[in-house]
XYZ file of C-alpha atoms in Angstrom:
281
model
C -53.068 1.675 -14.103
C -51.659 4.236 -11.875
C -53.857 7.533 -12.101
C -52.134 10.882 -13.186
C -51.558 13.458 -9.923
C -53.509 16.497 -10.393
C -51.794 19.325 -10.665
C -51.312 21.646 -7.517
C -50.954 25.521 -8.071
C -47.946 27.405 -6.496
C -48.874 29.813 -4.605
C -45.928 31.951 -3.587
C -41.896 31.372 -3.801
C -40.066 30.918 -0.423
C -36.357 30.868 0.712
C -36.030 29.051 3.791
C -33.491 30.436 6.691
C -33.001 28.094 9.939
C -30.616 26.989 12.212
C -30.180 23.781 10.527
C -27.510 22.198 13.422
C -29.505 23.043 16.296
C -33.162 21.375 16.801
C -34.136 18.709 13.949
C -37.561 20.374 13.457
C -36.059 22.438 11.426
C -34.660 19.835 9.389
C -38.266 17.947 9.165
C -39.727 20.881 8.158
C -37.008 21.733 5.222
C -37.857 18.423 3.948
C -41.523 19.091 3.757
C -40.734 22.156 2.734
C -38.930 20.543 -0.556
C -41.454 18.283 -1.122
C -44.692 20.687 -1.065
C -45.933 21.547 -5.006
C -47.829 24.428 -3.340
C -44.187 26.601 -3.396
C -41.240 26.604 -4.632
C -38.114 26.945 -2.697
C -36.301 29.624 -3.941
C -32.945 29.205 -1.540
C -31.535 27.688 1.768
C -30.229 30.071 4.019
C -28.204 29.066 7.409
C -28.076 31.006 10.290
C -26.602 31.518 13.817
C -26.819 28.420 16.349
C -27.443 28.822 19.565
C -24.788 27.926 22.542
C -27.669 25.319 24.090
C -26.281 23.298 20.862
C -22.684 23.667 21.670
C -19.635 26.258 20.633
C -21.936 28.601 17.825
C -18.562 28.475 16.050
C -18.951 26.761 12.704
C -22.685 26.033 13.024
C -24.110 27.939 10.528
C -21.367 26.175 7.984
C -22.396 22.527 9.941
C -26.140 23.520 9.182
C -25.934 24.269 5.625
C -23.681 20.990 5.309
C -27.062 19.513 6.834
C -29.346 21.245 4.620
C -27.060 20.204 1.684
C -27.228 16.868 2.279
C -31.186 16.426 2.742
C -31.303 18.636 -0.443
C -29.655 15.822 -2.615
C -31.304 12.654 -0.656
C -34.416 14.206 -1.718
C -33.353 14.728 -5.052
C -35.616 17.217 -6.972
C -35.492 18.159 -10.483
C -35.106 21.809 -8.687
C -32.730 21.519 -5.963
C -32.192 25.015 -4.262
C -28.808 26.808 -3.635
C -27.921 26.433 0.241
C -25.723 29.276 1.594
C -24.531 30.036 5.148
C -24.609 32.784 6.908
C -22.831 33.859 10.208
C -22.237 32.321 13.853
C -22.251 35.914 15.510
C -25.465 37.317 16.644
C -26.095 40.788 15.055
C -23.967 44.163 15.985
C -25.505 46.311 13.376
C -22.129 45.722 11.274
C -22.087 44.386 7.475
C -19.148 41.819 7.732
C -19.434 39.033 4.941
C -22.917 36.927 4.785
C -23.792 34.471 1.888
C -26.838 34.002 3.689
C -28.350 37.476 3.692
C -26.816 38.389 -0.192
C -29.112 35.217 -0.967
C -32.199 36.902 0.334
C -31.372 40.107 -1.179
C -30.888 38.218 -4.372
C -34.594 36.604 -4.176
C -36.123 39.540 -3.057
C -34.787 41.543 -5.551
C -35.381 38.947 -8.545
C -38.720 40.105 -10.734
C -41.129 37.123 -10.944
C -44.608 36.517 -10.485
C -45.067 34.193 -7.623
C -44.076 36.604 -4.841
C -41.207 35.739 -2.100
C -41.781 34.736 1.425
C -38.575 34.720 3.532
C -39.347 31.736 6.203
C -37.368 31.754 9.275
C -37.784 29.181 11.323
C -34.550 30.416 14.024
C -32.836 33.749 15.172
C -33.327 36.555 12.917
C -29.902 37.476 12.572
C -29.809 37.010 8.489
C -32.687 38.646 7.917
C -31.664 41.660 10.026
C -28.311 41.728 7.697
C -30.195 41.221 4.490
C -32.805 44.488 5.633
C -29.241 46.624 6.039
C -28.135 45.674 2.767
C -31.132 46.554 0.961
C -33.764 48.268 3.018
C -36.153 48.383 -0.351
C -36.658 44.289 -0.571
C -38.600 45.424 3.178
C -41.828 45.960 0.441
C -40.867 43.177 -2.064
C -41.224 40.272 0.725
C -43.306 38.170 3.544
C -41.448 37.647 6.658
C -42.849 34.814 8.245
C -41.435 34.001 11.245
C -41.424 31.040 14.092
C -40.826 33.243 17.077
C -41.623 35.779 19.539
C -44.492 35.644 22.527
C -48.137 37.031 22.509
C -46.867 37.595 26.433
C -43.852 37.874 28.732
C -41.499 35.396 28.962
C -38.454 33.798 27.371
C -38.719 32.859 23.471
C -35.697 30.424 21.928
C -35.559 32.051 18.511
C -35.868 35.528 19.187
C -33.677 35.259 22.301
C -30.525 33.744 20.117
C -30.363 37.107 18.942
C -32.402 39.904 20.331
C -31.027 42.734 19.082
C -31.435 41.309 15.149
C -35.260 40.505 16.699
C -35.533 43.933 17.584
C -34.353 45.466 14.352
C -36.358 43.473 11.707
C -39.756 43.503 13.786
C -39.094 47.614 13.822
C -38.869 47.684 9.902
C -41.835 49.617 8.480
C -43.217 48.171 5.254
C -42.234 44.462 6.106
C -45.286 42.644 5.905
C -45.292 39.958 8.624
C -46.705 36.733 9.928
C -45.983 35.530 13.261
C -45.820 32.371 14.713
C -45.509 32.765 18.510
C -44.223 30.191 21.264
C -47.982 29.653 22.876
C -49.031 28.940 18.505
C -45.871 26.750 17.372
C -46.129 24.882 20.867
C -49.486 23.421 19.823
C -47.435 21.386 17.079
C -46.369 18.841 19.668
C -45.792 14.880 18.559
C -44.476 12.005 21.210
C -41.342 11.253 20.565
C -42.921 7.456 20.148
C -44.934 9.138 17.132
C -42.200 11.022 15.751
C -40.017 8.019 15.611
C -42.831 5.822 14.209
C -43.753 8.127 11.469
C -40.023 9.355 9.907
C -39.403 4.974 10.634
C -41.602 4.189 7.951
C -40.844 6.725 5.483
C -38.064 5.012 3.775
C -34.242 6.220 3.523
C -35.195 10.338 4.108
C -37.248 9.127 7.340
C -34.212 7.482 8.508
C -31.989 10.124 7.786
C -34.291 12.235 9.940
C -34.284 10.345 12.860
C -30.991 10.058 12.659
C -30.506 13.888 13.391
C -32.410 13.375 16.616
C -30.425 10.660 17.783
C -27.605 11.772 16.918
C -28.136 15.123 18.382
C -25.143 16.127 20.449
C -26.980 16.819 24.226
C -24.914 16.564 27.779
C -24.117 12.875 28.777
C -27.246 11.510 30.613
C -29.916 14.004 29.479
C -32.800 12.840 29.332
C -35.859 14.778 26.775
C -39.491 14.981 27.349
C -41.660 12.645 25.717
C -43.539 14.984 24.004
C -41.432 17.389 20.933
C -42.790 20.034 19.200
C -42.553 20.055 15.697
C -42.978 23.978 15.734
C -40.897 24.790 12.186
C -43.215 23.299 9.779
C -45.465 26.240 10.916
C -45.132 28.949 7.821
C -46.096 25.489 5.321
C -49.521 25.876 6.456
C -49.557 30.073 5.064
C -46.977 28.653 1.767
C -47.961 25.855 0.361
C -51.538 25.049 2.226
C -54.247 27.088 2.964
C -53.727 29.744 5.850
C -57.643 30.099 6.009
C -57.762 27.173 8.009
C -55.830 28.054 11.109
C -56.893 31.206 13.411
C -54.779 34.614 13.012
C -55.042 38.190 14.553
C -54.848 41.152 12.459
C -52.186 43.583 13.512
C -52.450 47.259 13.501
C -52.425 48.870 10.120
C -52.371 45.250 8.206
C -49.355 44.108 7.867
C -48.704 41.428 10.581
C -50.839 38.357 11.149
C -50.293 36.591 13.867
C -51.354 33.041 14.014
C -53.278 31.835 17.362
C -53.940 28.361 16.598
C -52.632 25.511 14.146
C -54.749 23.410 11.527
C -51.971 20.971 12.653
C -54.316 17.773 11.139
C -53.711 19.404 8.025
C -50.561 20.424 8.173
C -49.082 17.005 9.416
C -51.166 15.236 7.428
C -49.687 16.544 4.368
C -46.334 16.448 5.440
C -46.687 12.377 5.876
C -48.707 12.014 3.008
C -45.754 13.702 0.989
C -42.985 12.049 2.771
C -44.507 8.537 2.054
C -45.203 9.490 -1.562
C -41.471 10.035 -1.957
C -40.759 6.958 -0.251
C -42.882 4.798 -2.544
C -41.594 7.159 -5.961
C -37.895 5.337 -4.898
C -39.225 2.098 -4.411
């Protein structure tokens, strides 16, 4: 007789915002995401895709397509509202987002698991959202995949500087920080990565798939090694943020992670994708 899962408390709401066509971390770490009782996701948010991945035309509407899609393979009871947002990086303008009216939404909504906005990309929605509604700056966690503790370039944050530059200047927005040197340390083979999402069933394939698929220059070749850098925030969400190392900012209200519990963290995230793989068998 199968034994009853214990139940797991929720510990915050989040809405997840990522560049969904460019690197398929981001897409592992939606999925996991999804799958993690510890939260509940709130919304999927798509943002601005970098030229490394092609024309940014049309990505942020191509990522929320891809967020769409791994939203109904997974198939929860609770399936999250994915909105796009734009393929411009920030000019301090409020054209038309769906993206940042969906984090204004959560952040405005009244209930008692509080909101953490997880951006795992450039900040360019969440720099439109703070314009919209400067007051959600109190009602929210930023937590964030991006930035240095040093010099030196920074994907995320260099997409779109000046939207970097605007939200980590908003007083009152508590933060936690994920630098390159911290989300670095979350570094699989790509033999391991292929391994693991292989034997996780039809959302492991469709996975993979997004890395193989992934449209690079004719005869490039990538490293062996690939960090897995946007499953990050899950371990401050839906885990247990004790367990990894974090600096204090000034006046307490920006944490900045040093070092990764990544056992845990990738040990729940299989653990969860191979319980949904056995729930559909």
């Amino acid at each position: 007789m199968p034994t009853e899962p214990l139940r797991i408390a929720r510990r915050c709401r989040v809405v997840v915002d990522n560049d969904w066509a460019g690197d398929p971390d981001g897409l592992v770490a939606l999925a996991h995401h999804l799958l993690s009782p510890g939260h509940r996701v709130e919304a999927v948010t798509s943002s601005l895709l970098s030229p490394a991945f092609g024309p940014p035309q049309g990505g942020a509407a191509t990522g929320a397509a891809l967020a769409t899609e791994l939203v109904e393979l997974i198939g929860r009871a609770e399936r999250p509202p994915v909105h796009a947002g734009v393929d411009v990086p920030d000019d301090g303008r409020d054209g038309p987002n769906d993206a940042a009216d969906a984090i204004v939404r959560a952040a405005r909504r009244d209930d008692p698991l509080t909101l953490v906005l997880v951006c795992g990309g450039p900040l360019t929605n969440v720099a439109a959202a703070l314009r919209r509604d400067p007051g959600i700056a109190g009602r929210m966690t930023l937590s964030w995949v991006g930035g240095t503790l040093g010099a030196g370039p920074e994907y995320n944050r260099d997409t779109d500087p000046d939207a970097a530059a605007q939200v980590l200047a908003t007083t009152g927005l508590e933060r936690w920080q994920f630098p390159v040197e911290t989300y670095r340390q979350c570094a699989w083979s790509v033999a391991q990565l292929q391994d693991a999402l292989e034997g996780c069933g039809d959302l492991g394939a469709w996975l993979w798939r997004r890395y193989v698929e992934l449209p690079l220059p004719e005869g490039f070749e990538v490293d062996a090694v690939w960090p897995l850098g946007d499953s990050c925030p899950i371990i401050g969400t839906a885990l247990a943020a004790e367990s990894s190392t974090w600096v204090e900012g000034a006046g307490g209200t920006t944490r900045t992670c040093t070092r990764v519990d990544t056992a845990l963290l990738f040990g729940d995230m299989l653990a969860l994708f191979r319980r949904h793989t056995r729930a559909l068998s």
